[in-house]
């Protein structure tokens, strides 16, 4: 888990491509030229970070819970954290110190 | 040089220097209808196909491919000389342009709209492409789709269609108008033969086409009927990017061109085991 003061931000040079009615989205990282396919929830996390600026994992998890019908028993906070870690390994998000 | 053959293909002029009679014969047959620039014309791609060095001219003879005097590939056996020219030229065209986003795709046009068939080798796009080109569609390319970031259109680069193995006889049987060069056996792709581009497509070298439909084909041996579906745009975008040779070189301009292509063009998938139903489906699916 991220420490409570840790916020996440989208990497510079990202372009998120979403189309109405479609679940997946594509994310272009201009500095590397890499293009990634993201599933719906991961794309939503990234969109919030791009649109609203840096946020802690806990608030992103709350927004996901409000927007998605999670599987029963799913730990949304842990899932969000794991998703952010995956996006960080792709250099699409970074941690900001508190 | 007396042994040079120059021709205009799409936006570029290619000049092939070779003393190898079998290559000269096949190139003259396959590029029969292409415009021939004069000796003073600017040449974009200078290619030479030369016999192997030293003893490899005679003992297990080899052929060398040179581009602008450099030798980017290891020599191949002399028997593969003509396909080596086409494969090497593909590499030169795909990796040395910044004016177009180059997609690994066949592109054909009918009624002013382009049908784009992207896919890796073995997807069956060349067989579909050859059959469509022999059925009244205009061939823009069977291998390297030139998408212009400037106008969003595909620009023609019609070169001989490379057919492999069973596809050679499939196309020979498909149309008596199929003009095929000699078969070359035992290449790393198996047996290879090239189909000459219909003269009408060569005559329209300067006429680009607006994208109409993207279809990702996949040949499935033994499949009865067809499996077709719609592809999400994000998935189409990523799959197209995987088939782009120079996206990193073009950067955001290339990405914007791909986005515009996907924005304006529905993407479908098609799995097929038989040519005839696949062609009928493509006819119906074209906007």
mmCIF file of C-alpha atoms in Angstrom:
data_model
loop_
_atom_site.group_PDB
_atom_site.id
_atom_site.type_symbol
_atom_site.label_atom_id
_atom_site.label_comp_id
_atom_site.label_asym_id
_atom_site.label_seq_id
_atom_site.Cartn_x
_atom_site.Cartn_y
_atom_site.Cartn_z
ATOM 1 C CA UNK A 1 0.000 0.000 0.000
ATOM 2 C CA UNK A 2 1.132 3.595 -0.657
ATOM 3 C CA UNK A 3 1.846 5.585 2.460
ATOM 4 C CA UNK A 4 -1.094 7.895 3.289
ATOM 5 C CA UNK A 5 0.677 11.046 2.057
ATOM 6 C CA UNK A 6 1.622 9.558 -1.292
ATOM 7 C CA UNK A 7 -0.173 10.902 -4.317
ATOM 8 C CA UNK A 8 -0.017 9.623 -7.853
ATOM 9 C CA UNK A 9 0.278 11.690 -10.980
ATOM 10 C CA UNK A 10 0.080 10.950 -14.688
ATOM 11 C CA UNK A 11 3.387 10.998 -16.543
ATOM 12 C CA UNK A 12 4.015 13.985 -18.811
ATOM 13 C CA UNK A 13 3.351 13.528 -22.520
ATOM 14 C CA UNK A 14 0.413 11.127 -22.264
ATOM 15 C CA UNK A 15 -2.477 11.066 -24.667
ATOM 16 C CA UNK A 16 -5.488 8.961 -23.746
ATOM 17 C CA UNK A 17 -7.787 7.833 -26.561
ATOM 18 C CA UNK A 18 -11.288 6.750 -25.580
ATOM 19 C CA UNK A 19 -14.357 6.229 -27.713
ATOM 20 C CA UNK A 20 -17.967 6.427 -26.545
ATOM 21 C CA UNK A 21 -19.512 3.061 -25.782
ATOM 22 C CA UNK A 22 -16.169 1.236 -25.781
ATOM 23 C CA UNK A 23 -14.567 -0.240 -22.677
ATOM 24 C CA UNK A 24 -10.905 -0.312 -23.657
ATOM 25 C CA UNK A 25 -8.841 2.763 -24.295
ATOM 26 C CA UNK A 26 -5.406 3.407 -25.742
ATOM 27 C CA UNK A 27 -2.686 5.488 -24.144
ATOM 28 C CA UNK A 28 0.149 7.010 -26.150
ATOM 29 C CA UNK A 29 3.332 7.962 -24.300
ATOM 30 C CA UNK A 30 4.898 10.568 -26.564
ATOM 31 C CA UNK A 31 8.406 10.596 -25.026
ATOM 32 C CA UNK A 32 8.890 6.871 -25.700
ATOM 33 C CA UNK A 33 6.487 6.491 -28.636
ATOM 34 C CA UNK A 34 4.881 3.518 -26.848
ATOM 35 C CA UNK A 35 1.182 2.805 -27.230
ATOM 36 C CA UNK A 36 -0.664 0.799 -24.568
ATOM 37 C CA UNK A 37 -4.069 -0.833 -24.517
ATOM 38 C CA UNK A 38 -5.822 -0.314 -21.176
ATOM 39 C CA UNK A 39 -8.902 -2.014 -19.816
ATOM 40 C CA UNK A 40 -11.796 0.106 -18.610
ATOM 41 C CA UNK A 41 -10.887 0.651 -14.949
ATOM 42 C CA UNK A 42 -7.203 1.317 -15.609
ATOM 43 C CA UNK A 43 -8.170 3.794 -18.300
ATOM 44 C CA UNK A 44 -10.551 5.510 -15.898
ATOM 45 C CA UNK A 45 -7.813 5.883 -13.258
ATOM 46 C CA UNK A 46 -5.488 7.428 -15.765
ATOM 47 C CA UNK A 47 -8.191 9.745 -17.099
ATOM 48 C CA UNK A 48 -8.866 11.082 -13.573
ATOM 49 C CA UNK A 49 -5.178 11.693 -12.989
ATOM 50 C CA UNK A 50 -4.908 13.522 -16.319
ATOM 51 C CA UNK A 51 -8.064 15.573 -15.852
ATOM 52 C CA UNK A 52 -7.961 16.323 -12.131
ATOM 53 C CA UNK A 53 -4.254 16.185 -11.277
ATOM 54 C CA UNK A 54 -2.387 14.167 -8.646
ATOM 55 C CA UNK A 55 -4.440 12.146 -6.166
ATOM 56 C CA UNK A 56 -3.866 9.544 -3.452
ATOM 57 C CA UNK A 57 -4.705 5.933 -4.209
ATOM 58 C CA UNK A 58 -7.464 5.946 -1.595
ATOM 59 C CA UNK A 59 -9.465 8.663 -3.327
ATOM 60 C CA UNK A 60 -9.026 6.965 -6.698
ATOM 61 C CA UNK A 61 -10.310 3.735 -5.146
ATOM 62 C CA UNK A 62 -13.388 5.539 -3.800
ATOM 63 C CA UNK A 63 -14.126 6.965 -7.234
ATOM 64 C CA UNK A 64 -13.752 3.520 -8.793
ATOM 65 C CA UNK A 65 -16.131 2.021 -6.243
ATOM 66 C CA UNK A 66 -18.673 4.691 -7.087
ATOM 67 C CA UNK A 67 -18.349 4.185 -10.850
ATOM 68 C CA UNK A 68 -17.938 0.414 -11.222
ATOM 69 C CA UNK A 69 -19.932 -2.471 -9.877
ATOM 70 C CA UNK A 70 -17.034 -4.358 -8.313
ATOM 71 C CA UNK A 71 -17.123 -8.140 -7.952
ATOM 72 C CA UNK A 72 -18.394 -9.147 -4.512
ATOM 73 C CA UNK A 73 -15.532 -9.459 -2.067
ATOM 74 C CA UNK A 74 -13.048 -7.529 -4.221
ATOM 75 C CA UNK A 75 -10.739 -5.306 -2.194
ATOM 76 C CA UNK A 76 -10.992 -2.216 -4.403
ATOM 77 C CA UNK A 77 -8.273 -0.347 -2.501
ATOM 78 C CA UNK A 78 -5.790 -3.187 -3.025
ATOM 79 C CA UNK A 79 -6.849 -3.559 -6.656
ATOM 80 C CA UNK A 80 -6.363 0.177 -7.243
ATOM 81 C CA UNK A 81 -2.930 0.085 -5.673
ATOM 82 C CA UNK A 82 -1.909 -2.896 -7.815
ATOM 83 C CA UNK A 83 -3.244 -1.183 -10.942
ATOM 84 C CA UNK A 84 -1.253 1.975 -10.180
ATOM 85 C CA UNK A 85 1.859 -0.137 -9.690
ATOM 86 C CA UNK A 86 1.273 -1.755 -13.098
ATOM 87 C CA UNK A 87 0.828 1.663 -14.715
ATOM 88 C CA UNK A 88 3.995 2.858 -12.957
ATOM 89 C CA UNK A 89 5.959 -0.054 -14.447
ATOM 90 C CA UNK A 90 4.788 1.162 -17.861
ATOM 91 C CA UNK A 91 5.987 4.693 -16.938
ATOM 92 C CA UNK A 92 2.442 6.028 -17.288
ATOM 93 C CA UNK A 93 2.124 7.239 -13.669
ATOM 94 C CA UNK A 94 4.586 8.325 -10.975
ATOM 95 C CA UNK A 95 4.419 8.676 -7.210
ATOM 96 C CA UNK A 96 4.662 12.130 -5.744
ATOM 97 C CA UNK A 97 6.037 12.399 -2.237
ATOM 98 C CA UNK A 98 3.571 13.808 0.290
ATOM 99 C CA UNK B 1 24.904 1.615 -66.292
ATOM 100 C CA UNK B 2 23.710 -0.630 -69.091
ATOM 101 C CA UNK B 3 22.462 -3.258 -66.645
ATOM 102 C CA UNK B 4 20.186 -0.882 -64.689
ATOM 103 C CA UNK B 5 16.403 -1.016 -64.631
ATOM 104 C CA UNK B 6 14.724 2.128 -63.282
ATOM 105 C CA UNK B 7 11.023 2.406 -62.560
ATOM 106 C CA UNK B 8 8.650 4.698 -60.765
ATOM 107 C CA UNK B 9 6.682 3.013 -57.998
ATOM 108 C CA UNK B 10 4.344 5.144 -55.944
ATOM 109 C CA UNK B 11 6.070 8.325 -54.843
ATOM 110 C CA UNK B 12 9.557 6.991 -55.480
ATOM 111 C CA UNK B 13 11.982 6.048 -58.205
ATOM 112 C CA UNK B 14 13.861 2.793 -57.774
ATOM 113 C CA UNK B 15 16.858 1.768 -59.839
ATOM 114 C CA UNK B 16 18.036 -1.816 -59.843
ATOM 115 C CA UNK B 17 21.523 -2.669 -61.024
ATOM 116 C CA UNK B 18 22.160 -6.324 -61.666
ATOM 117 C CA UNK B 19 24.095 -8.487 -64.090
ATOM 118 C CA UNK B 20 21.983 -11.533 -63.121
ATOM 119 C CA UNK B 21 19.899 -12.466 -66.180
ATOM 120 C CA UNK B 22 17.163 -14.267 -64.217
ATOM 121 C CA UNK B 23 16.587 -11.182 -62.048
ATOM 122 C CA UNK B 24 16.553 -8.857 -65.046
ATOM 123 C CA UNK B 25 14.067 -11.122 -66.838
ATOM 124 C CA UNK B 26 11.718 -11.386 -63.859
ATOM 125 C CA UNK B 27 11.919 -7.685 -63.015
ATOM 126 C CA UNK B 28 11.220 -6.773 -66.646
ATOM 127 C CA UNK B 29 8.179 -9.086 -66.622
ATOM 128 C CA UNK B 30 6.761 -7.939 -63.269
ATOM 129 C CA UNK B 31 7.484 -4.213 -63.724
ATOM 130 C CA UNK B 32 6.509 -4.192 -67.414
ATOM 131 C CA UNK B 33 3.878 -1.466 -67.093
ATOM 132 C CA UNK B 34 5.634 0.946 -64.699
ATOM 133 C CA UNK B 35 6.745 4.416 -65.753
ATOM 134 C CA UNK B 36 10.421 4.483 -66.700
ATOM 135 C CA UNK B 37 12.177 7.650 -65.589
ATOM 136 C CA UNK B 38 14.912 9.007 -67.815
ATOM 137 C CA UNK B 39 18.608 8.750 -66.970
ATOM 138 C CA UNK B 40 18.600 12.267 -65.507
ATOM 139 C CA UNK B 41 15.785 11.531 -63.017
ATOM 140 C CA UNK B 42 16.449 11.687 -59.292
ATOM 141 C CA UNK B 43 16.644 8.165 -57.911
ATOM 142 C CA UNK B 44 15.325 7.596 -54.386
ATOM 143 C CA UNK B 45 16.478 4.006 -53.967
ATOM 144 C CA UNK B 46 19.617 2.666 -55.656
ATOM 145 C CA UNK B 47 19.655 -1.103 -55.333
ATOM 146 C CA UNK B 48 22.218 -3.570 -56.631
ATOM 147 C CA UNK B 49 21.882 -7.323 -56.764
ATOM 148 C CA UNK B 50 25.298 -8.824 -57.347
ATOM 149 C CA UNK B 51 26.822 -12.296 -57.529
ATOM 150 C CA UNK B 52 28.594 -13.598 -54.416
ATOM 151 C CA UNK B 53 32.217 -12.746 -53.847
ATOM 152 C CA UNK B 54 35.127 -14.968 -54.743
ATOM 153 C CA UNK B 55 34.351 -18.648 -55.001
ATOM 154 C CA UNK B 56 30.695 -18.063 -54.080
ATOM 155 C CA UNK B 57 30.139 -16.858 -57.637
ATOM 156 C CA UNK B 58 30.386 -20.508 -58.753
ATOM 157 C CA UNK B 59 30.446 -22.859 -55.763
ATOM 158 C CA UNK B 60 27.032 -22.883 -54.078
ATOM 159 C CA UNK B 61 26.553 -19.496 -55.696
ATOM 160 C CA UNK B 62 25.243 -16.630 -53.666
ATOM 161 C CA UNK B 63 23.671 -13.251 -54.313
ATOM 162 C CA UNK B 64 24.306 -9.981 -52.464
ATOM 163 C CA UNK B 65 21.871 -7.106 -51.916
ATOM 164 C CA UNK B 66 23.291 -3.594 -51.801
ATOM 165 C CA UNK B 67 21.427 -0.403 -50.944
ATOM 166 C CA UNK B 68 23.246 2.856 -51.596
ATOM 167 C CA UNK B 69 26.469 0.857 -51.596
ATOM 168 C CA UNK B 70 25.833 -0.694 -48.165
ATOM 169 C CA UNK B 71 25.109 -4.375 -47.634
ATOM 170 C CA UNK B 72 22.378 -4.548 -44.955
ATOM 171 C CA UNK B 73 21.770 -8.314 -45.227
ATOM 172 C CA UNK B 74 23.840 -11.468 -45.352
ATOM 173 C CA UNK B 75 24.004 -13.016 -48.846
ATOM 174 C CA UNK B 76 21.421 -15.593 -49.889
ATOM 175 C CA UNK B 77 21.643 -18.498 -52.291
ATOM 176 C CA UNK B 78 21.552 -17.454 -55.939
ATOM 177 C CA UNK B 79 18.270 -19.337 -56.411
ATOM 178 C CA UNK B 80 16.571 -16.762 -54.157
ATOM 179 C CA UNK B 81 17.887 -13.768 -56.093
ATOM 180 C CA UNK B 82 14.582 -12.333 -57.278
ATOM 181 C CA UNK B 83 12.657 -12.656 -53.980
ATOM 182 C CA UNK B 84 15.739 -11.179 -52.285
ATOM 183 C CA UNK B 85 15.307 -8.056 -54.421
ATOM 184 C CA UNK B 86 11.638 -7.702 -53.408
ATOM 185 C CA UNK B 87 12.273 -8.421 -49.700
ATOM 186 C CA UNK B 88 15.231 -6.058 -49.614
ATOM 187 C CA UNK B 89 13.290 -3.324 -51.385
ATOM 188 C CA UNK B 90 10.473 -3.760 -48.844
ATOM 189 C CA UNK B 91 12.958 -3.132 -46.072
ATOM 190 C CA UNK B 92 14.395 -0.053 -47.807
ATOM 191 C CA UNK B 93 10.976 1.489 -48.434
ATOM 192 C CA UNK B 94 9.581 0.664 -44.985
ATOM 193 C CA UNK B 95 12.499 2.008 -42.986
ATOM 194 C CA UNK B 96 13.679 5.004 -44.961
ATOM 195 C CA UNK B 97 10.687 7.285 -45.242
ATOM 196 C CA UNK B 98 9.384 9.947 -42.903
ATOM 197 C CA UNK B 99 6.696 11.262 -45.267
ATOM 198 C CA UNK B 100 4.279 8.403 -44.649
ATOM 199 C CA UNK B 101 3.334 6.132 -41.810
ATOM 200 C CA UNK B 102 4.178 2.732 -43.262
ATOM 201 C CA UNK B 103 1.810 -0.036 -42.175
ATOM 202 C CA UNK B 104 2.258 -3.736 -42.769
ATOM 203 C CA UNK B 105 -0.996 -3.945 -44.688
ATOM 204 C CA UNK B 106 -2.516 -4.666 -48.050
ATOM 205 C CA UNK B 107 -4.625 -1.786 -49.368
ATOM 206 C CA UNK B 108 -7.110 -1.885 -52.245
ATOM 207 C CA UNK B 109 -9.629 0.631 -53.501
ATOM 208 C CA UNK B 110 -13.100 0.447 -54.929
ATOM 209 C CA UNK B 111 -15.566 3.298 -55.451
ATOM 210 C CA UNK B 112 -12.999 5.754 -54.125
ATOM 211 C CA UNK B 113 -12.651 4.105 -50.698
ATOM 212 C CA UNK B 114 -9.731 2.065 -49.448
ATOM 213 C CA UNK B 115 -10.008 -1.371 -47.886
ATOM 214 C CA UNK B 116 -7.116 -1.791 -45.451
ATOM 215 C CA UNK B 117 -6.009 -5.339 -44.590
ATOM 216 C CA UNK B 118 -3.329 -5.135 -41.894
ATOM 217 C CA UNK B 119 -1.626 -8.172 -40.511
ATOM 218 C CA UNK B 120 1.602 -9.988 -39.805
ATOM 219 C CA UNK B 121 3.060 -12.492 -42.285
ATOM 220 C CA UNK B 122 0.881 -15.580 -42.542
ATOM 221 C CA UNK B 123 -2.397 -13.753 -41.874
ATOM 222 C CA UNK B 124 -3.511 -14.486 -45.440
ATOM 223 C CA UNK B 125 -3.662 -10.895 -46.580
ATOM 224 C CA UNK B 126 -1.624 -11.415 -49.757
ATOM 225 C CA UNK B 127 -3.972 -14.145 -51.000
ATOM 226 C CA UNK B 128 -7.021 -11.968 -50.368
ATOM 227 C CA UNK B 129 -5.235 -9.017 -51.880
ATOM 228 C CA UNK B 130 -4.289 -10.895 -55.062
ATOM 229 C CA UNK B 131 -7.815 -12.242 -55.508
ATOM 230 C CA UNK B 132 -9.362 -8.805 -54.981
ATOM 231 C CA UNK B 133 -6.862 -7.201 -57.374
ATOM 232 C CA UNK B 134 -7.936 -9.771 -59.988
ATOM 233 C CA UNK B 135 -11.621 -9.041 -59.290
ATOM 234 C CA UNK B 136 -11.789 -5.383 -60.198
ATOM 235 C CA UNK B 137 -10.423 -3.758 -57.050
ATOM 236 C CA UNK B 138 -7.534 -1.349 -57.541
ATOM 237 C CA UNK B 139 -4.384 -2.525 -55.805
ATOM 238 C CA UNK B 140 -2.567 0.180 -53.848
ATOM 239 C CA UNK B 141 -0.183 -2.206 -52.129
ATOM 240 C CA UNK B 142 0.022 -5.789 -50.946
ATOM 241 C CA UNK B 143 2.583 -5.216 -48.209
ATOM 242 C CA UNK B 144 3.380 -1.596 -47.318
ATOM 243 C CA UNK B 145 0.418 0.711 -46.747
ATOM 244 C CA UNK B 146 1.483 4.353 -47.066
ATOM 245 C CA UNK B 147 -0.727 6.474 -44.803
ATOM 246 C CA UNK B 148 -0.101 10.181 -45.250
ATOM 247 C CA UNK B 149 -0.318 12.262 -42.061
ATOM 248 C CA UNK B 150 -0.846 15.286 -44.320
ATOM 249 C CA UNK B 151 -4.107 14.187 -45.968
ATOM 250 C CA UNK B 152 -5.161 11.019 -44.097
ATOM 251 C CA UNK B 153 -5.238 9.044 -47.345
ATOM 252 C CA UNK B 154 -3.467 5.894 -48.446
ATOM 253 C CA UNK B 155 -1.045 6.527 -51.288
ATOM 254 C CA UNK B 156 -0.365 3.858 -53.913
ATOM 255 C CA UNK B 157 2.735 1.710 -53.814
ATOM 256 C CA UNK B 158 1.617 -1.132 -56.057
ATOM 257 C CA UNK B 159 4.351 -3.748 -56.323
ATOM 258 C CA UNK B 160 4.201 -7.400 -57.285
ATOM 259 C CA UNK B 161 2.115 -9.427 -54.824
ATOM 260 C CA UNK B 162 4.223 -11.974 -53.005
ATOM 261 C CA UNK B 163 2.415 -15.325 -52.882
ATOM 262 C CA UNK B 164 3.611 -18.223 -50.811
ATOM 263 C CA UNK B 165 3.187 -21.989 -51.052
ATOM 264 C CA UNK B 166 -0.428 -23.131 -51.568
ATOM 265 C CA UNK B 167 -1.553 -19.561 -52.317
ATOM 266 C CA UNK B 168 0.334 -19.668 -55.626
ATOM 267 C CA UNK B 169 -1.891 -22.370 -57.094
ATOM 268 C CA UNK B 170 -4.983 -20.913 -55.410
ATOM 269 C CA UNK B 171 -4.456 -17.666 -57.315
ATOM 270 C CA UNK B 172 -3.431 -19.435 -60.538
ATOM 271 C CA UNK B 173 -6.742 -21.314 -60.433
ATOM 272 C CA UNK B 174 -8.656 -18.225 -59.317
ATOM 273 C CA UNK B 175 -8.109 -16.223 -62.486
ATOM 274 C CA UNK B 176 -6.694 -16.865 -65.928
ATOM 275 C CA UNK B 177 -5.576 -13.215 -65.856
ATOM 276 C CA UNK B 178 -3.081 -13.931 -63.069
ATOM 277 C CA UNK B 179 0.375 -13.157 -64.482
ATOM 278 C CA UNK B 180 2.849 -14.895 -62.211
ATOM 279 C CA UNK B 181 6.611 -14.749 -62.234
ATOM 280 C CA UNK B 182 8.714 -17.870 -61.714
ATOM 281 C CA UNK B 183 8.347 -19.860 -58.504
ATOM 282 C CA UNK B 184 11.329 -19.815 -56.203
ATOM 283 C CA UNK B 185 11.582 -22.890 -53.962
ATOM 284 C CA UNK B 186 13.235 -23.491 -50.599
ATOM 285 C CA UNK B 187 13.262 -19.914 -49.374
ATOM 286 C CA UNK B 188 12.818 -19.232 -45.655
ATOM 287 C CA UNK B 189 9.137 -18.637 -46.512
ATOM 288 C CA UNK B 190 8.835 -21.832 -48.576
ATOM 289 C CA UNK B 191 7.980 -21.488 -52.267
ATOM 290 C CA UNK B 192 7.456 -17.897 -53.389
ATOM 291 C CA UNK B 193 6.084 -16.439 -56.621
ATOM 292 C CA UNK B 194 5.074 -12.884 -57.487
ATOM 293 C CA UNK B 195 1.895 -11.734 -59.170
ATOM 294 C CA UNK B 196 2.204 -8.874 -61.642
ATOM 295 C CA UNK B 197 0.099 -5.860 -60.673
ATOM 296 C CA UNK B 198 -2.801 -5.303 -63.097
ATOM 297 C CA UNK B 199 -1.977 -2.477 -65.510
ATOM 298 C CA UNK B 200 -4.909 -0.349 -64.317
ATOM 299 C CA UNK B 201 -3.457 -0.147 -60.816
ATOM 300 C CA UNK B 202 -0.059 0.862 -62.169
ATOM 301 C CA UNK B 203 -1.681 3.560 -64.292
ATOM 302 C CA UNK B 204 -3.205 5.078 -61.125
ATOM 303 C CA UNK B 205 0.094 5.481 -59.274
ATOM 304 C CA UNK B 206 -0.702 9.094 -58.424
ATOM 305 C CA UNK B 207 -4.240 8.554 -57.112
ATOM 306 C CA UNK B 208 -4.558 8.166 -53.315
ATOM 307 C CA UNK B 209 -7.634 6.685 -51.641
ATOM 308 C CA UNK B 210 -9.581 7.726 -48.574
ATOM 309 C CA UNK B 211 -9.867 4.979 -45.927
ATOM 310 C CA UNK B 212 -13.168 3.115 -46.074
ATOM 311 C CA UNK B 213 -12.846 -0.016 -43.945
ATOM 312 C CA UNK B 214 -10.158 -1.761 -41.898
ATOM 313 C CA UNK B 215 -10.325 -5.544 -41.787
ATOM 314 C CA UNK B 216 -7.827 -7.639 -39.834
ATOM 315 C CA UNK B 217 -7.815 -10.967 -41.701
ATOM 316 C CA UNK B 218 -6.644 -14.304 -40.367
ATOM 317 C CA UNK B 219 -6.442 -17.426 -42.467
ATOM 318 C CA UNK B 220 -7.518 -20.481 -40.461
ATOM 319 C CA UNK B 221 -6.840 -23.687 -42.411
ATOM 320 C CA UNK B 222 -9.883 -25.954 -42.503
ATOM 321 C CA UNK B 223 -12.280 -23.377 -41.094
ATOM 322 C CA UNK B 224 -15.723 -23.919 -42.566
ATOM 323 C CA UNK B 225 -17.484 -20.612 -43.138
ATOM 324 C CA UNK B 226 -16.332 -17.323 -41.693
ATOM 325 C CA UNK B 227 -15.899 -15.751 -38.278
ATOM 326 C CA UNK B 228 -16.261 -11.993 -38.385
ATOM 327 C CA UNK B 229 -16.695 -9.316 -35.773
ATOM 328 C CA UNK B 230 -16.288 -5.680 -34.917
ATOM 329 C CA UNK B 231 -13.117 -4.515 -33.213
ATOM 330 C CA UNK B 232 -13.093 -1.805 -30.544
ATOM 331 C CA UNK B 233 -11.340 1.288 -31.827
ATOM 332 C CA UNK B 234 -8.737 1.264 -29.071
ATOM 333 C CA UNK B 235 -7.841 -2.320 -29.929
ATOM 334 C CA UNK B 236 -7.716 -1.467 -33.632
ATOM 335 C CA UNK B 237 -5.434 1.469 -32.858
ATOM 336 C CA UNK B 238 -3.013 -0.682 -30.877
ATOM 337 C CA UNK B 239 -3.059 -3.492 -33.444
ATOM 338 C CA UNK B 240 -2.389 -1.011 -36.241
ATOM 339 C CA UNK B 241 0.482 0.490 -34.266
ATOM 340 C CA UNK B 242 1.951 -3.005 -33.932
ATOM 341 C CA UNK B 243 1.950 -3.203 -37.741
ATOM 342 C CA UNK B 244 3.605 0.200 -38.232
ATOM 343 C CA UNK B 245 7.241 0.135 -39.322
ATOM 344 C CA UNK B 246 8.133 3.736 -38.561
ATOM 345 C CA UNK B 247 5.798 4.978 -35.832
ATOM 346 C CA UNK B 248 8.736 5.796 -33.544
ATOM 347 C CA UNK B 249 10.309 7.855 -36.334
ATOM 348 C CA UNK B 250 7.133 9.847 -37.026
ATOM 349 C CA UNK B 251 6.252 10.223 -33.347
ATOM 350 C CA UNK B 252 3.112 12.225 -32.614
ATOM 351 C CA UNK B 253 2.417 12.964 -36.279
ATOM 352 C CA UNK B 254 2.246 9.233 -36.936
ATOM 353 C CA UNK B 255 0.092 8.652 -33.885
ATOM 354 C CA UNK B 256 -2.306 11.416 -34.946
ATOM 355 C CA UNK B 257 -2.564 9.830 -38.389
ATOM 356 C CA UNK B 258 -3.416 6.475 -36.832
ATOM 357 C CA UNK B 259 -6.002 8.073 -34.527
ATOM 358 C CA UNK B 260 -7.648 9.826 -37.461
ATOM 359 C CA UNK B 261 -7.709 6.550 -39.384
ATOM 360 C CA UNK B 262 -9.378 4.712 -36.507
ATOM 361 C CA UNK B 263 -11.740 7.605 -35.755
ATOM 362 C CA UNK B 264 -13.129 7.669 -39.243
ATOM 363 C CA UNK B 265 -13.061 3.991 -40.199
ATOM 364 C CA UNK B 266 -14.809 1.014 -38.688
ATOM 365 C CA UNK B 267 -12.462 -1.891 -37.921
ATOM 366 C CA UNK B 268 -13.528 -5.517 -38.323
ATOM 367 C CA UNK B 269 -11.942 -8.915 -37.921
ATOM 368 C CA UNK B 270 -12.313 -11.745 -40.399
ATOM 369 C CA UNK B 271 -11.237 -15.359 -39.975
ATOM 370 C CA UNK B 272 -11.545 -17.441 -43.099
ATOM 371 C CA UNK B 273 -10.620 -20.848 -44.425
ATOM 372 C CA UNK B 274 -11.931 -20.473 -47.986
ATOM 373 C CA UNK B 275 -11.268 -17.666 -50.396
ATOM 374 C CA UNK B 276 -14.674 -17.363 -52.105
ATOM 375 C CA UNK B 277 -16.832 -16.641 -49.018
ATOM 376 C CA UNK B 278 -14.181 -14.270 -47.693
ATOM 377 C CA UNK B 279 -14.241 -12.279 -50.938
ATOM 378 C CA UNK B 280 -18.033 -12.153 -50.923
ATOM 379 C CA UNK B 281 -17.988 -10.928 -47.320
ATOM 380 C CA UNK B 282 -15.429 -8.214 -48.114
ATOM 381 C CA UNK B 283 -17.566 -7.046 -51.034
ATOM 382 C CA UNK B 284 -20.552 -6.701 -48.718
ATOM 383 C CA UNK B 285 -18.580 -5.075 -45.906
ATOM 384 C CA UNK B 286 -17.127 -2.339 -48.118
ATOM 385 C CA UNK B 287 -18.849 1.017 -47.503
#
